[in-house]
Short mmCIF file of C-alpha atoms in Angstrom, two decimals:
data_model
loop_
_atom_site.label_atom_id
_atom_site.label_comp_id
_atom_site.label_asym_id
_atom_site.label_seq_id
_atom_site.Cartn_x
_atom_site.Cartn_y
_atom_site.Cartn_z
CA UNK A 3 97.66 75.68 83.20
CA UNK A 4 94.04 75.33 82.22
CA UNK A 5 91.58 74.46 84.97
CA UNK A 6 90.41 70.87 84.80
CA UNK A 7 86.66 70.23 84.56
CA UNK A 8 85.54 66.60 84.66
CA UNK A 9 82.35 65.75 82.77
CA UNK A 10 79.91 62.86 82.45
CA UNK A 11 76.79 62.65 80.33
CA UNK A 12 75.45 60.02 82.72
CA UNK A 13 73.55 61.62 85.61
CA UNK A 14 73.38 59.21 88.54
CA UNK A 15 74.21 59.54 92.25
CA UNK A 16 77.09 57.10 91.78
CA UNK A 17 78.53 59.11 88.91
CA UNK A 18 78.50 62.24 91.06
CA UNK A 19 80.78 60.48 93.54
CA UNK A 20 83.01 59.24 90.70
CA UNK A 21 83.49 62.77 89.35
CA UNK A 22 84.20 64.14 92.81
CA UNK A 23 86.89 61.46 93.17
CA UNK A 24 88.27 62.45 89.77
CA UNK A 25 89.09 66.00 90.86
CA UNK A 26 91.62 64.48 93.24
CA UNK A 27 91.02 66.41 96.41
CA UNK A 28 90.03 64.72 99.67
CA UNK A 29 88.29 67.35 101.74
CA UNK A 30 89.64 67.35 105.30
CA UNK A 31 87.92 67.83 108.65
CA UNK A 32 84.28 68.71 109.07
CA UNK A 33 82.75 69.24 105.61
CA UNK A 34 79.98 71.73 104.89
CA UNK A 35 77.91 70.57 101.93
CA UNK A 36 76.33 73.63 100.35
CA UNK A 37 73.37 72.80 98.16
CA UNK A 38 69.93 74.18 97.38
CA UNK A 39 67.34 72.50 99.58
CA UNK A 40 64.42 73.69 97.39
CA UNK A 41 61.68 76.25 97.94
CA UNK A 42 58.28 74.94 98.99
CA UNK A 43 56.40 73.96 95.83
CA UNK A 44 59.44 73.81 93.56
CA UNK A 45 59.45 70.76 91.29
CA UNK A 46 62.96 70.97 89.81
CA UNK A 47 65.41 70.84 92.73
CA UNK A 48 67.58 67.80 93.36
CA UNK A 49 66.56 66.10 96.58
CA UNK A 50 68.25 64.05 99.29
CA UNK A 51 67.86 60.72 97.52
CA UNK A 52 69.94 61.97 94.60
CA UNK A 53 72.66 63.62 96.70
CA UNK A 54 72.82 61.01 99.47
CA UNK A 55 75.79 58.91 98.22
CA UNK A 56 77.88 62.05 97.64
CA UNK A 57 77.12 63.60 101.02
CA UNK A 58 77.74 60.32 102.82
CA UNK A 59 81.04 59.87 100.96
CA UNK A 60 82.44 63.02 102.60
CA UNK A 61 80.53 62.57 105.89
CA UNK A 62 79.14 66.02 105.23
CA UNK A 63 76.68 68.32 106.96
CA UNK A 64 74.07 69.94 104.73
CA UNK A 65 74.28 73.71 105.19
CA UNK A 66 71.91 76.47 104.15
CA UNK A 67 71.13 80.08 105.09
CA UNK A 68 67.81 81.83 105.47
CA UNK A 69 66.37 83.82 102.58
CA UNK A 70 65.78 87.56 102.51
CA UNK A 71 62.43 87.36 100.72
CA UNK A 72 59.12 86.14 102.11
CA UNK A 73 58.56 82.40 101.77
CA UNK A 74 59.03 79.09 103.50
CA UNK A 75 62.74 79.66 104.22
CA UNK A 76 63.00 83.23 105.53
CA UNK A 77 63.12 82.27 109.21
CA UNK A 78 65.03 79.46 110.88
CA UNK A 79 61.87 77.88 112.26
CA UNK A 80 60.18 77.74 108.87
CA UNK A 81 63.37 76.74 107.10
CA UNK A 82 64.03 73.80 109.41
CA UNK A 83 60.43 72.67 109.01
CA UNK A 84 60.77 72.69 105.22
CA UNK A 85 64.13 70.90 105.36
CA UNK A 86 62.39 68.13 107.28
CA UNK A 87 59.45 68.07 104.86
CA UNK A 88 61.85 67.71 101.93
CA UNK A 89 63.57 64.79 103.64
CA UNK A 90 66.99 66.33 104.31
CA UNK A 91 66.93 65.78 108.05
CA UNK A 92 65.95 62.13 107.58
CA UNK A 93 69.39 61.34 106.17
CA UNK A 94 71.78 64.11 107.17
CA UNK A 95 72.83 66.55 109.81
CA UNK A 96 71.42 69.91 108.71
CA UNK A 97 72.74 73.32 109.73
CA UNK A 98 71.06 76.67 109.06
CA UNK A 99 74.25 78.66 109.28
CA UNK A 100 72.66 82.00 110.20
CA UNK A 101 70.24 80.48 112.71
CA UNK A 102 71.67 82.59 115.55
CA UNK A 103 70.75 85.88 113.89
CA UNK A 104 72.70 88.84 112.48
CA UNK A 105 74.84 89.30 115.59
CA UNK A 106 76.56 85.98 114.83
CA UNK A 107 77.29 86.71 111.16
CA UNK A 108 80.86 86.44 109.97
CA UNK A 109 81.81 89.67 108.22
CA UNK A 110 84.46 89.26 105.54
CA UNK A 111 86.00 92.57 104.44
CA UNK A 112 86.27 93.15 100.69
CA UNK A 113 89.22 95.51 100.38
CA UNK A 114 89.20 95.89 96.61
CA UNK A 115 85.47 95.60 95.99
CA UNK A 116 83.97 97.91 93.41
CA UNK A 117 80.42 97.29 94.69
CA UNK A 118 80.72 95.73 98.16
CA UNK A 119 82.91 96.64 101.11
CA UNK A 120 82.01 93.51 103.06
CA UNK A 121 80.27 90.15 102.78
CA UNK A 122 78.13 88.70 105.58
CA UNK A 123 77.87 84.93 105.82
CA UNK A 124 76.18 82.61 108.28
CA UNK A 125 78.18 82.46 111.49
CA UNK A 126 78.27 78.66 111.59
CA UNK A 127 80.55 78.70 108.55
CA UNK A 128 83.40 78.95 111.04
CA UNK A 129 82.61 75.42 112.27
CA UNK A 130 83.76 73.79 109.03
CA UNK A 131 87.22 72.99 107.69
CA UNK A 132 86.06 72.28 104.14
CA UNK A 133 83.19 72.92 101.76
CA UNK A 134 81.70 70.82 98.98
CA UNK A 135 79.49 72.93 96.73
CA UNK A 136 76.79 70.84 95.04
CA UNK A 137 74.92 72.95 92.50
CA UNK A 138 71.91 72.28 90.34
CA UNK A 139 72.83 74.33 87.27
CA UNK A 140 69.78 76.04 85.73
CA UNK A 141 68.41 79.49 84.98
CA UNK A 142 67.61 82.17 87.53
CA UNK A 143 65.06 85.02 87.44
CA UNK A 144 67.51 87.63 88.72
CA UNK A 145 71.04 86.30 88.16
CA UNK A 146 70.41 84.72 84.75
CA UNK A 147 71.75 81.36 85.88
CA UNK A 148 72.51 79.59 89.12
CA UNK A 149 75.61 77.47 89.61
CA UNK A 150 78.66 77.29 91.85
CA UNK A 151 79.27 81.05 91.97
CA UNK A 152 75.72 81.75 93.08
CA UNK A 153 75.96 79.07 95.78
CA UNK A 154 79.15 80.70 97.09
CA UNK A 155 77.65 84.17 97.12
CA UNK A 156 73.90 84.34 97.73
CA UNK A 157 73.86 80.77 99.03
CA UNK A 158 76.38 81.27 101.82
CA UNK A 159 75.23 84.79 102.66
CA UNK A 160 73.19 85.27 105.80
CA UNK A 161 69.79 86.93 105.70
CA UNK A 162 71.43 90.36 105.98
CA UNK A 163 74.21 89.26 103.66
CA UNK A 164 71.69 88.50 100.94
CA UNK A 165 70.19 91.98 101.32
CA UNK A 166 73.68 93.45 101.19
CA UNK A 167 74.46 91.69 97.90
CA UNK A 168 71.12 92.41 96.25
CA UNK A 169 71.26 96.08 97.21
CA UNK A 170 74.85 96.52 96.07
CA UNK A 171 75.97 97.23 99.61
CA UNK A 172 73.49 100.05 100.27
CA UNK A 173 71.38 98.42 102.99
CA UNK A 174 71.10 95.47 105.37
CA UNK A 175 67.39 96.06 106.01
CA UNK A 176 65.26 93.13 104.85
CA UNK A 177 62.32 95.48 104.40
CA UNK A 178 64.24 97.28 101.67
CA UNK A 179 65.21 94.10 99.81
CA UNK A 180 63.20 94.94 96.69
CA UNK A 181 63.12 98.75 96.90
CA UNK A 182 66.90 99.14 97.00
CA UNK A 183 67.88 96.45 94.53
CA UNK A 184 71.13 97.40 92.79
CA UNK A 185 71.49 98.04 89.09
CA UNK A 186 71.77 94.67 87.36
CA UNK A 187 75.47 94.83 86.54
CA UNK A 188 76.26 95.94 90.10
CA UNK A 189 74.22 93.04 91.48
CA UNK A 190 76.09 90.53 89.32
CA UNK A 191 79.43 92.02 90.33
CA UNK A 192 78.43 92.01 94.00
CA UNK A 193 77.80 88.26 93.74
CA UNK A 194 81.26 87.75 92.25
CA UNK A 195 82.85 89.81 95.05
CA UNK A 196 80.95 87.92 97.75
CA UNK A 197 81.86 84.54 96.26
CA UNK A 198 85.54 85.43 96.39
CA UNK A 199 85.45 85.79 100.19
CA UNK A 200 84.15 82.24 100.68
CA UNK A 201 86.72 80.80 98.25
CA UNK A 202 89.48 82.66 100.09
CA UNK A 203 88.18 81.46 103.45
CA UNK A 204 88.42 77.77 102.55
CA UNK A 205 91.50 78.06 100.35
CA UNK A 206 92.33 74.67 98.85
CA UNK A 207 89.70 72.87 100.97
CA UNK A 208 86.82 73.34 98.56
CA UNK A 209 85.44 71.46 95.55
CA UNK A 210 82.53 71.91 93.15
CA UNK A 211 80.03 69.66 91.40
CA UNK A 212 77.40 71.06 89.02
CA UNK A 213 74.49 69.01 87.69
CA UNK A 214 73.08 70.43 84.45
CA UNK A 215 69.65 68.85 84.48
CA UNK A 216 66.02 69.92 84.94
CA UNK A 217 67.11 72.95 82.92
CA UNK A 218 64.42 75.46 83.70
CA UNK A 219 64.80 79.21 83.24
CA UNK A 220 63.88 79.48 86.93
CA UNK A 221 65.82 78.73 90.11
CA UNK A 222 65.05 76.19 92.81
CA UNK A 223 64.17 79.21 94.97
CA UNK A 224 60.97 79.70 92.92
CA UNK A 225 57.86 78.20 94.48
CA UNK A 226 56.22 78.34 91.05
CA UNK A 227 58.95 77.51 88.55
CA UNK A 228 58.84 76.97 84.82
CA UNK A 229 59.26 73.37 83.73
CA UNK A 230 62.59 72.46 82.10
CA UNK A 231 62.98 73.89 78.60
CA UNK A 232 65.76 71.62 77.31
CA UNK A 233 67.17 68.16 77.80
CA UNK A 234 69.63 67.27 80.55
CA UNK A 235 73.34 67.73 79.76
CA UNK A 236 75.38 66.03 82.48
CA UNK A 237 77.63 66.36 85.54
CA UNK A 238 80.57 68.77 85.79
CA UNK A 239 83.16 68.71 88.60
CA UNK A 240 86.17 70.89 89.30
CA UNK A 241 88.33 72.58 91.91
CA UNK A 242 87.65 75.89 90.12
CA UNK A 243 84.21 77.49 90.62
CA UNK A 244 84.60 79.77 87.60
CA UNK A 245 85.62 76.97 85.25
CA UNK A 246 82.81 74.66 86.34
CA UNK A 247 80.18 77.36 85.70
CA UNK A 248 81.84 78.40 82.42
CA UNK A 249 81.79 74.79 81.23
CA UNK A 250 78.07 74.53 81.96
CA UNK A 251 77.36 77.78 80.12
CA UNK A 252 79.38 76.58 77.12
CA UNK A 253 77.52 73.26 77.13
CA UNK A 254 74.19 75.08 76.97
CA UNK A 255 75.47 77.40 74.24
CA UNK A 256 76.82 74.50 72.18
CA UNK A 257 73.72 72.34 72.54
CA UNK A 258 71.51 71.61 69.53
CA UNK A 259 68.48 71.25 71.77
CA UNK A 260 65.58 73.43 70.50
CA UNK A 261 65.00 74.73 74.03
CA UNK A 262 68.52 76.11 74.29
CA UNK A 263 67.54 79.56 73.05
CA UNK A 264 64.94 79.93 75.80
CA UNK A 265 67.51 79.33 78.52
CA UNK A 266 70.14 81.47 76.80
CA UNK A 267 67.68 84.33 76.54
CA UNK A 268 67.14 84.20 80.29
CA UNK A 269 70.90 84.16 80.93
CA UNK A 270 71.82 86.93 78.51
CA UNK A 271 68.89 89.20 79.36
CA UNK A 272 70.08 89.27 82.98
CA UNK A 273 73.76 89.73 81.98
CA UNK A 274 74.37 86.43 83.76
CA UNK A 275 77.68 85.63 82.08
CA UNK A 276 79.17 88.85 83.48
CA UNK A 277 79.81 87.01 86.76
CA UNK A 278 82.36 84.84 84.94
CA UNK A 279 84.24 87.92 83.72
CA UNK A 280 84.06 89.55 87.16
CA UNK A 281 85.34 86.43 88.94
CA UNK A 282 88.23 86.08 86.47
CA UNK A 283 89.15 89.74 87.00
CA UNK A 284 89.09 89.21 90.77
CA UNK A 285 91.49 86.33 90.27
CA UNK A 286 89.93 83.35 92.04
CA UNK A 287 89.19 81.22 89.00
CA UNK A 288 89.65 80.79 85.27
CA UNK A 289 87.28 80.54 82.34
CA UNK A 290 90.03 78.73 80.42
CA UNK A 291 89.48 75.06 81.12
CA UNK A 292 90.13 71.56 79.86
CA UNK A 293 87.02 69.38 79.69
CA UNK A 294 87.80 65.76 80.61
CA UNK A 295 85.02 63.28 79.93
CA UNK A 296 84.77 60.45 82.44
#
C-alpha cells in the first residue's frame, strides 16, 4: 500500500491540528514534540504562537538538543535562555534532551550501517512514549533541505551525536566538527541511518507534520538566513517520515513559482534528495505515497 500523506494549501494553526487528526493516530503517553526552536536572529522559523494549538492538542513537551557549532544553542544554559526569549517556555514545558551531558546520552547501535555504527541521542528521549515531529520544510546549507528526516537525525542527536553524524562516525569531539566533516554523500547517508534509530525506538507511536512555508534556501539554524525565495505551498502530514518529505520535495519540483529553481539548486547541489533513497533502502519509509487533500 502507498503511504498516505494528507495535504492542505491553507496554512493555519487550526489546519495543522486538522491534518494531524486526519492521519488517524492518537499518540499515547507522554509526547515529545520535536520542532526547531530557531537560532538567535533567524527570521523564518515557526514560533510558539503558530504551533500552540497543535502542541496543546497532544499535551506535548517541546524537546530540543544542543548544537555542535558555536552559537546561542550550543550549551544548555544558552539554549534555555534562547528558548525563553523566543517564547517557548511561556506556553509549554521545554526539555533540552541532552542537558545532562554526554554521559547520559542514549546510544542506539546501528548494526547494518554503512557510515555509522551508532547514533547518540539526548538521554531524556527515554522519558517519552511518543513523538510528534513538527517540521518547517525549507532549504538547508549542508543537507540541501530540512524536513522530518533531518529532525529525526540531527534534531534528536545530542551534541556528540551531531558531531558523530556530521563526521560520518569518525569523531565525537566538538572541536573537530568542521575539520572532520564527512564526504557529502556519507553525511547524507549518516543522517538517514541516524533517523532510522529514532523511528525504530518509537515504533508506531510517532507522527509527522511538515509546513512548507517561508521557503528559504537556509535552515532555521542560520542566524543570518536568506529570505524566502518562493511562495508558501501548504501543510503535509503523515505517519511515514520518508513520504512526508518526498511529498514536499515533489511539491517544490512541481511548482510554477519563479523562485523554485533557486531552492531546487540548493537541494540538488547538496545531494539532498539522496536521503530519501537511503531511507527507502533502509526500509523505514516509502517514497511511494498517495496525496490526500483536506
